[in-house]
XYZ file of C-alpha atoms in Angstrom:
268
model
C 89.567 91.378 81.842
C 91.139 92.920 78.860
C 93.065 95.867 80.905
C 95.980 95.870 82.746
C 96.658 98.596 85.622
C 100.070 98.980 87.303
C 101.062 101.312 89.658
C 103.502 102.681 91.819
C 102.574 102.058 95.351
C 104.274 104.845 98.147
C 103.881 108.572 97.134
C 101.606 107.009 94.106
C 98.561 105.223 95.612
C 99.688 105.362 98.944
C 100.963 107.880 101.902
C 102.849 108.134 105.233
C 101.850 110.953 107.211
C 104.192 113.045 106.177
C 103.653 112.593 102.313
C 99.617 112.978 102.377
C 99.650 116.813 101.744
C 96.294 117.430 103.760
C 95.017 120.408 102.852
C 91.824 120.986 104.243
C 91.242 122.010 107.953
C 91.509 119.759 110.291
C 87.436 119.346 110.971
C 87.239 118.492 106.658
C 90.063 116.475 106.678
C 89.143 113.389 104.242
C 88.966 109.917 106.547
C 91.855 107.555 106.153
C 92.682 103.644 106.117
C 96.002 102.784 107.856
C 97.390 99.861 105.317
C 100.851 99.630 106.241
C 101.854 98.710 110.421
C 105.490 98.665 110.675
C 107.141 98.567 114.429
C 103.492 97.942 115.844
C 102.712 101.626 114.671
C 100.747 102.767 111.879
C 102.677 103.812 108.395
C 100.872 103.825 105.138
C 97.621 105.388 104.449
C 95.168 106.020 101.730
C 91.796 107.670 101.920
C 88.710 106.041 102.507
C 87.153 107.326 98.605
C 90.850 105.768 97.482
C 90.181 102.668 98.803
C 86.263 102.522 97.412
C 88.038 103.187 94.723
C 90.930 100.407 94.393
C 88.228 97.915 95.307
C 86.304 98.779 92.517
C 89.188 98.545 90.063
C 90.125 95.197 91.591
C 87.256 94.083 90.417
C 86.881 95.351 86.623
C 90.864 95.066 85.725
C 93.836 93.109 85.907
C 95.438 95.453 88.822
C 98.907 94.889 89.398
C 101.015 96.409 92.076
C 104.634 97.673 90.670
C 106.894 98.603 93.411
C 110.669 98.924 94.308
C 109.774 97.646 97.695
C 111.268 93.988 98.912
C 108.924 91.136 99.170
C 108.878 91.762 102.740
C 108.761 95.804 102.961
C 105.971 94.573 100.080
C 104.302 92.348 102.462
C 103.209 94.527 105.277
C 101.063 96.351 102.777
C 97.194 95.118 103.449
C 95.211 96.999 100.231
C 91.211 96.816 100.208
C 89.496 94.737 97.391
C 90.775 91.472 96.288
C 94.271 90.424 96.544
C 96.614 90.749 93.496
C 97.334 87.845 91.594
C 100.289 89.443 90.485
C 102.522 91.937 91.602
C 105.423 93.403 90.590
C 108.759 94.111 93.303
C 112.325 95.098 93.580
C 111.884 97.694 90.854
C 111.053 94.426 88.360
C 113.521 91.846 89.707
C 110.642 90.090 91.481
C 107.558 88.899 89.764
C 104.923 88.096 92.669
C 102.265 85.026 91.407
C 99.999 84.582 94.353
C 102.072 85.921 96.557
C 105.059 83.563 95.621
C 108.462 84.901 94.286
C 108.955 83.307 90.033
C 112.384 81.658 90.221
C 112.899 81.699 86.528
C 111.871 85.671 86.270
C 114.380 86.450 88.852
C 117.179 84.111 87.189
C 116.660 85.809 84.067
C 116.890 89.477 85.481
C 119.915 88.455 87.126
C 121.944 87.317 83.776
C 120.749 90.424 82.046
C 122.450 92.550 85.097
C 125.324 90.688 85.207
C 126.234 90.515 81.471
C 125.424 94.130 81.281
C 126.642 96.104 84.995
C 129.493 96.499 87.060
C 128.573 94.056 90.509
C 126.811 95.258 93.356
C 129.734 95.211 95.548
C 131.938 98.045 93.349
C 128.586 99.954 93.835
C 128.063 99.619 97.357
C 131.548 100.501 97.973
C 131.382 104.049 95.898
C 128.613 104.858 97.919
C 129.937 104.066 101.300
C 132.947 105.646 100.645
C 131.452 108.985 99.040
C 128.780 109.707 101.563
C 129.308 111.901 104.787
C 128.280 110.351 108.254
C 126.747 113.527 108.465
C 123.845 113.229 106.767
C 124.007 109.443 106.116
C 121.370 107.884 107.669
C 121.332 104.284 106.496
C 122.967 102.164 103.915
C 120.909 99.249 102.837
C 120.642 96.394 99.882
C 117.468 95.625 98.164
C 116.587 91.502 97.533
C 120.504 91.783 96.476
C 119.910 93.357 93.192
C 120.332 97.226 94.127
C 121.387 99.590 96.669
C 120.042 102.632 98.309
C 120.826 105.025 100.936
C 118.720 106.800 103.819
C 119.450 110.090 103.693
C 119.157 113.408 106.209
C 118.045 115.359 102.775
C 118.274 118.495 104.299
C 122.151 118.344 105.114
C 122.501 116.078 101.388
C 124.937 118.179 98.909
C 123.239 119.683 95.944
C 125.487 118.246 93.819
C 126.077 114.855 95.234
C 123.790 112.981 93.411
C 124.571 114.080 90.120
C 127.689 113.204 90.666
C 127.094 109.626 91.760
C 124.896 109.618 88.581
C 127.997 110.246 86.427
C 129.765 107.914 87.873
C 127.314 105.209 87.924
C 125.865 105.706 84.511
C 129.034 104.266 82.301
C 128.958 101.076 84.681
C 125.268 100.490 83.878
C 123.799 101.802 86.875
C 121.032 104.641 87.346
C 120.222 106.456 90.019
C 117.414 108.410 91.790
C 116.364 110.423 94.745
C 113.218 109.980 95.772
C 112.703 111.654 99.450
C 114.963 110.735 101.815
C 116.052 107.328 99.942
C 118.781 107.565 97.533
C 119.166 104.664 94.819
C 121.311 102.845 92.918
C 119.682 100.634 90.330
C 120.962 98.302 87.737
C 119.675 99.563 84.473
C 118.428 96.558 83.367
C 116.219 96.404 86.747
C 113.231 98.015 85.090
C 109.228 97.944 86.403
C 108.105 97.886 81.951
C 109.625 94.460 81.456
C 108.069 92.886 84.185
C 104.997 94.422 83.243
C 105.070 93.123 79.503
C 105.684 89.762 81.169
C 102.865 89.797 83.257
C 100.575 91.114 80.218
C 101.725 88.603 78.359
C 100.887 86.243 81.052
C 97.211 87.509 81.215
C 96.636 88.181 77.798
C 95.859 91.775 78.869
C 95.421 94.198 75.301
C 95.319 97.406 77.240
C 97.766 99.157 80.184
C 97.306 101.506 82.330
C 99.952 103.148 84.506
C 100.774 105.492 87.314
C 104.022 106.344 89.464
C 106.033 109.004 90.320
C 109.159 108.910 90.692
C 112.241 108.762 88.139
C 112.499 104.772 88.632
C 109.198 104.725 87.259
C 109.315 106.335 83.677
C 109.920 103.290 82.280
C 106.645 102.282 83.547
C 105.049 105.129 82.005
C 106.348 104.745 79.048
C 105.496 101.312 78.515
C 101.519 102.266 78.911
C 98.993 103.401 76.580
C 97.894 105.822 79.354
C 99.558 106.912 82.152
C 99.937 109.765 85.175
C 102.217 111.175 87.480
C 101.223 113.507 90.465
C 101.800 116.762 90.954
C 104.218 115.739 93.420
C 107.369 113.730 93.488
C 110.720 113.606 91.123
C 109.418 113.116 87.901
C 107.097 116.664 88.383
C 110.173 118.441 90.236
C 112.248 117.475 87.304
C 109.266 118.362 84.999
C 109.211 115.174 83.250
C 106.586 115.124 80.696
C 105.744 112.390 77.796
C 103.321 111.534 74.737
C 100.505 109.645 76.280
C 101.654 111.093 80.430
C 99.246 112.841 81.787
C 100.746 115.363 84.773
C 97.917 115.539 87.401
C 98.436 118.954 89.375
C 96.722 117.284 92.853
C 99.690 115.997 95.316
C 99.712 113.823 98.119
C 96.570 111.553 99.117
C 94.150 113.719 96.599
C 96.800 112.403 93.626
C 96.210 109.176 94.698
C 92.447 109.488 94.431
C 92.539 111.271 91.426
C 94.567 108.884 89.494
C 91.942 105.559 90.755
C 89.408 107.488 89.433
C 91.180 108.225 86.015
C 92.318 104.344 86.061
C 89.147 103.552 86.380
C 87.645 105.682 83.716
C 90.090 104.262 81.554
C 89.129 100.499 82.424
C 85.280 101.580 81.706
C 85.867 103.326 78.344
């Protein structure tokens, strides 16, 4: 297989209820495959002509799930077609071979961070001490390379964000919103160098990419063909690109649209 496809998983290729922007009535309403159980109750979705669809591009590319997920909020994802070889976590800090974590990857991400950002800790400690109990949900650390926060993002200031951005960005640290999760990322934590590792690994030629949020431009950029949704920070920001294609479907039609323009792309 000469092509590699990486994507984005949640708000990308896959919905909770809330994100799959059904638009049809209720009688035409597409059928859906749960893929995600978390608490014993059902939490991840994709349609049923999304997940003809992934199986088929299992099959004909080198598909590789790229995700700022943990290994474990990673694991309780069950996608049709045949199992990943390789997949991509913790925004790049974890390379996935058969389902097993590579040591040496995760060593080397971990000197690049520290030669180049403040610690986690000072991080942590600016965003504990800077967000209001009001609308702080939850405060949580990601395989101990980033943070993020769960937010009430109705009561969330306008500005608060932009301001944690300024702060963060001169100690090497970027940071994104991305529905009710705010986070705070290390910038050398980055989905594209992962993925040129695992192309290199499977002499892959060709790349395909999808994602949508800010935390996945890099991604994008690193492609020779790639798409965003019409939903999601990088099209409420209006983030556009050479070689980006900005799909105007949102929610679970995105996610079908873009397998089917993957695997156009892997057929030629």
């Amino acid at each position: 297989m000469s092509t590699l496809v990486a994507s984005d998983l949640d708000r990308t290729l896959i919905y909770s209820a809330r994100a799959l922007e059904l638009a049809a009535p209720d009688a035409e309403a597409p059928r859906l495959l749960c893929v995600e159980v978390y608490e014993r109750a059902p939490l991840s979705y994709l349609t049923e002509t999304a997940a003809a669809l992934l199986t088929d591009l299992a099959d004909e590319a080198v598909f590789v799930p790229a995700t700022t997920r943990t290994r474990t909020q990673y694991g309780r994802i069950r996608l049709p077609g045949r199992p990943p070889a390789y997949a991509i976590c913790a925004n790049g800090g974890e390379i996935l071979v058969d389902g097993e974590p590579d040591r040496d990857w995760r060593r080397g991400v971990e000197a690049r961070i520290a030669a180049e950002c403040v610690p986690l800790a000072e991080v942590r400690a600016r965003l504990t001490a800077t967000a209001d109990p009001a609308w702080l949900l939850k405060e949580r650390t990601a395989e101990d390379l980033f943070a993020y926060l769960v937010v009430d993002r109705a009561r969330l200031p306008d500005g608060w964000t932009g301001e944690l951005a300024a702060w963060a960005g001169p100690r090497g640290w970027s940071v994104s919103l991305q529905g009710r999760k705010v986070y705070a990322v290390p910038r050398p934590l980055t989905k594209s160098a992962a993925l040129h590792e695992v192309a290199r690994r499977t002499g892959t030629t060709r790349t395909l990419a999808a994602g949508d949020s800010l935390l996945d431009a890099d991604l994008l950029l690193a492609a020779d063909q790639a798409f965003r949704p019409g939903h999601g920070e990088l099209a409420e920001s209006g983030w556009s690109a050479p070689g980006v294609t900005a799909l105007t479907e949102r929610g679970a039609a995105a996610g079908e649209e873009i397998l089917r323009r993957f695997l156009a792309g892997v057929r030629g």
